[in-house]
Short mmCIF file of C-alpha atoms in Angstrom, two decimals:
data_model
loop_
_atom_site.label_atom_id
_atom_site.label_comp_id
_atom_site.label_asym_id
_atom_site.label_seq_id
_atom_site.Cartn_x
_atom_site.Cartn_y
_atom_site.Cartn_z
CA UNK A 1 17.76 2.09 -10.50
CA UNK A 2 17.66 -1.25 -8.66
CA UNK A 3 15.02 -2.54 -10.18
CA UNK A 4 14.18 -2.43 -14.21
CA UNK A 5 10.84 -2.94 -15.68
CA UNK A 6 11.92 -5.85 -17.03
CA UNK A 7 12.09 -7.31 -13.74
CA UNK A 8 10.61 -11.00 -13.99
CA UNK A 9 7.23 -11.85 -12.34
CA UNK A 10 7.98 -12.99 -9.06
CA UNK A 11 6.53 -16.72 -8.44
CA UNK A 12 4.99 -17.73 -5.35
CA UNK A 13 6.76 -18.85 -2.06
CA UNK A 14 6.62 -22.28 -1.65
CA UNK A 15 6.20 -23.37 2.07
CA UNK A 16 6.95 -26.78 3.80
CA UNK A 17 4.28 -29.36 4.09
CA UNK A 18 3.58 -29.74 7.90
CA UNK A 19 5.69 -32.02 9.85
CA UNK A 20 8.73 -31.93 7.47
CA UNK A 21 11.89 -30.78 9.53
CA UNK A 22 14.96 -29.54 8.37
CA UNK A 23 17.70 -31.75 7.57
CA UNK A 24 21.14 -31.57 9.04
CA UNK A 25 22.25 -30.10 5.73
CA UNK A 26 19.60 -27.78 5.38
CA UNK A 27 20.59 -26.04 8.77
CA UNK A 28 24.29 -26.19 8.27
CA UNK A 29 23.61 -24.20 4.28
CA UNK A 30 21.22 -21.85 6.92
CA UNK A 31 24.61 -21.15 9.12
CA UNK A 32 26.52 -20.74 5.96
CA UNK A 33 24.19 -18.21 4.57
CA UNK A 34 23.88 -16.68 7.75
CA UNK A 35 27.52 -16.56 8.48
CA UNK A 36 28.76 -14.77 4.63
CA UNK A 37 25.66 -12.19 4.96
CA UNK A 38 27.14 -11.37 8.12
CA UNK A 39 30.45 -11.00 6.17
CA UNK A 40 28.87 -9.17 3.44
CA UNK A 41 27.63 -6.93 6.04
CA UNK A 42 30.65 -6.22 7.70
CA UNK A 43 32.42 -5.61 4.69
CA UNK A 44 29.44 -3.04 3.16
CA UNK A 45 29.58 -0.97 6.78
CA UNK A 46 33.11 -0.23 5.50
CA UNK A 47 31.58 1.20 2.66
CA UNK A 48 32.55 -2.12 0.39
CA UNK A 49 30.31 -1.42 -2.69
CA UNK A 50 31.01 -5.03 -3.91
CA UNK A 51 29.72 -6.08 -0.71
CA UNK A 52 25.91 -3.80 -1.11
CA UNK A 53 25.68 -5.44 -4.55
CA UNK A 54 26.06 -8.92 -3.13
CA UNK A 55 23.31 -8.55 -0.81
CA UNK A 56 20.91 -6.57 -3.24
CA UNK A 57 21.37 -9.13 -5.68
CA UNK A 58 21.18 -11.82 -3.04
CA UNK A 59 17.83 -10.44 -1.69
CA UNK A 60 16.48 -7.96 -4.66
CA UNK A 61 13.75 -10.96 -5.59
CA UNK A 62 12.52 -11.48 -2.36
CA UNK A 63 12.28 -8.08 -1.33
CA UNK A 64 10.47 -7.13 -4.35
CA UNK A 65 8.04 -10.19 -3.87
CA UNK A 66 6.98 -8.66 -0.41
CA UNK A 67 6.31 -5.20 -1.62
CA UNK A 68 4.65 -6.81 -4.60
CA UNK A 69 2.49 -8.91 -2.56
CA UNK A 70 1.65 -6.16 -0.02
CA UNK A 71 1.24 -2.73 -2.45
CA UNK A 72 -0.49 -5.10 -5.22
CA UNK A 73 1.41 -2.49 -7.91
CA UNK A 74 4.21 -3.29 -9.80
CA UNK A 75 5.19 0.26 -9.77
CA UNK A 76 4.79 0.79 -5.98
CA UNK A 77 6.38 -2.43 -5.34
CA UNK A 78 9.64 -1.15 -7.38
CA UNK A 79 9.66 1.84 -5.48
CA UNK A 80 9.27 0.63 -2.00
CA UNK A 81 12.03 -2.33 -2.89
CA UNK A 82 14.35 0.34 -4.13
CA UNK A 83 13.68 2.21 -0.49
CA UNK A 84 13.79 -0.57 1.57
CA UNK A 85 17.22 -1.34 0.65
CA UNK A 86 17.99 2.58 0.35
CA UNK A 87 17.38 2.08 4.36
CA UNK A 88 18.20 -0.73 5.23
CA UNK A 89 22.25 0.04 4.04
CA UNK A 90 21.51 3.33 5.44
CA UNK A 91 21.30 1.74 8.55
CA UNK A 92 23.82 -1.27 8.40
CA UNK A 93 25.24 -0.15 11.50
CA UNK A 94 21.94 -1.25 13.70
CA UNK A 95 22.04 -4.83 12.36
CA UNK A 96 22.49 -7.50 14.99
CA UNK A 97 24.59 -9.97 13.54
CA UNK A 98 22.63 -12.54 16.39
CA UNK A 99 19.68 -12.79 14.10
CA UNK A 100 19.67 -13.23 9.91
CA UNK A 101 20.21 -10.13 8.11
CA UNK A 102 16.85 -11.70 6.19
CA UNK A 103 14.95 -11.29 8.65
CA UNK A 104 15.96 -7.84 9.94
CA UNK A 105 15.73 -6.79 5.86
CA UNK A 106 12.69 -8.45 5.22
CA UNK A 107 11.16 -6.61 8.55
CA UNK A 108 11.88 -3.41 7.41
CA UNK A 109 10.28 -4.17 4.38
CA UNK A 110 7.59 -4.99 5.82
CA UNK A 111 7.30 -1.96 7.81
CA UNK A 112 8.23 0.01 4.64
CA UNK A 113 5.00 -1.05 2.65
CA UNK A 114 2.59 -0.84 6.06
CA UNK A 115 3.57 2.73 5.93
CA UNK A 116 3.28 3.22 2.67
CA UNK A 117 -0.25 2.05 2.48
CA UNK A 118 -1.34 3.67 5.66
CA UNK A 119 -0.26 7.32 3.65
CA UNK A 120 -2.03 5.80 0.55
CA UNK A 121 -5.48 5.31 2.17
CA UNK A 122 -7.95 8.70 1.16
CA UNK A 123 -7.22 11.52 2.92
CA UNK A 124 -10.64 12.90 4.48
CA UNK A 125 -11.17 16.76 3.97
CA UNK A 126 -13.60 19.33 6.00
CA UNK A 127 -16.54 19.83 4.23
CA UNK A 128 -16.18 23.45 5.70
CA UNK A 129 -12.81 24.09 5.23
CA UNK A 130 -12.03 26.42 2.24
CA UNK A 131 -10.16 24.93 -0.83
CA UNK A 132 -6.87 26.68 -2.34
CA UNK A 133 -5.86 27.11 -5.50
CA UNK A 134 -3.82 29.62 -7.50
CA UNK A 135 -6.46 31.82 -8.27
CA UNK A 136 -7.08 31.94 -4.32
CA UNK A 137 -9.31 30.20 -2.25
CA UNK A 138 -12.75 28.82 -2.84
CA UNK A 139 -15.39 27.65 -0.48
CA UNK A 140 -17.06 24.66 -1.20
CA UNK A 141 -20.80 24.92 -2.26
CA UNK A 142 -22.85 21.82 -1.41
CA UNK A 143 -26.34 21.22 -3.17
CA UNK A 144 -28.75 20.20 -0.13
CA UNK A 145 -30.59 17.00 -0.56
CA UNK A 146 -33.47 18.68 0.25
CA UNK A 147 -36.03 20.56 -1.79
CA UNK A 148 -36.04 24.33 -2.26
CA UNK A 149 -38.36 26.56 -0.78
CA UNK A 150 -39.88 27.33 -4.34
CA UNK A 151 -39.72 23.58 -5.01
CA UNK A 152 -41.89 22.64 -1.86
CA UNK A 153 -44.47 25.57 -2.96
CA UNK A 154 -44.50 24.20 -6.23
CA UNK A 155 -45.19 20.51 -5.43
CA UNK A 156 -47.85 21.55 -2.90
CA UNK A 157 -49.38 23.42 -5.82
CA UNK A 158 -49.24 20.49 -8.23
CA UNK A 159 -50.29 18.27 -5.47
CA UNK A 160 -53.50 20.72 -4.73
CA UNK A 161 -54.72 20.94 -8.36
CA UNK A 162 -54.24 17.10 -8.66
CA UNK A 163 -56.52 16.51 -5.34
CA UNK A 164 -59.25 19.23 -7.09
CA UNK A 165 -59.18 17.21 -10.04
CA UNK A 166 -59.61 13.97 -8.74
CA UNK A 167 -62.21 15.39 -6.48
CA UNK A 168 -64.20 16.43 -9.67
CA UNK A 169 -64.46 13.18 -11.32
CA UNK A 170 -67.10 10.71 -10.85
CA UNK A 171 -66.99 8.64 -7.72
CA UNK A 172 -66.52 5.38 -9.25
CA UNK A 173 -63.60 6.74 -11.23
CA UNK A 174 -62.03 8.03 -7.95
CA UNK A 175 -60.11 4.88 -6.54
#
């Protein structure tokens, strides 16, 4: 298990203020990190299990974060955080060291959870098609919204002997 239940409530991301730029130190620590993932990343395609730890532990928070904030289920989000990396080391060996290994993580994250709630939308049945079960199958039996033959005779009747009755009262107590 990657993640435990005891996993701690992930805080919001904190963006720039507009017009802020990077300092020269913030975008030499960027080439750092980018420069030991992609060591990390070399050394886990030899199968370096130090190596996967490093970048699950590096990344577990902010992976879980995005599935949080896109399955809105702690549960779900654990799940798709533990698959995302599942694939994502799967496929180590389609990583373009060019680009951050965040970003190519954090996209198939993304593209994890999109999935995920696509399959978790209903699922629309024919109202004609026969359900299974393990006694066999049933069809489905739909009340109409309409009245009953007997009902519409019925009504008509009730309707008829409320007319006659009105009709036999006075005229100034028909209204």
């Amino acid at each position: 298990v990657l993640f435990g239940s005891d996993y701690p409530h992930p805080e919001g991301l904190r963006l720039p203020r507009e017009g802020i730029r990077p300092s020269a130190d913030t975008t030499r620590e960027a080439a750092l990190l980018k420069e030991e993932d992609i060591q990390l990343v070399a050394r886990a395609r030899t199968g370096d299990e130090r190596a996967f730890r490093a970048l699950l532990e590096k990344y577990e928070r902010a992976v879980f974060t995005i599935c949080l904030r896109m399955a809105r289920n702690r549960d779900e989000a654990t799940d798709l955080a533990q698959e995302s990396f599942i694939k994502v080391f799967a496929s180590l060996d389609r990583y373009n060291p060019e680009y951050a290994f965040s970003s190519w993580l954090f996209k198939i994250t993304s593209n994890l959870c999109i999935d995920h709630l696509r399959k978790r939308r209903i699922t629309t049945l024919a109202m004609d098609e026969p359900i299974e079960s393990e006694k066999g199958e049933f069809t489905r039996q739909y009340v109409a919204p309409d009245p009953t033959p007997d009902e519409t005779f019925s009504r008509n009747e009730k309707m008829q002997k409320l007319d006659a009755g009105i009709a036999a009262l006075p005229e100034h107590y028909r209204i």
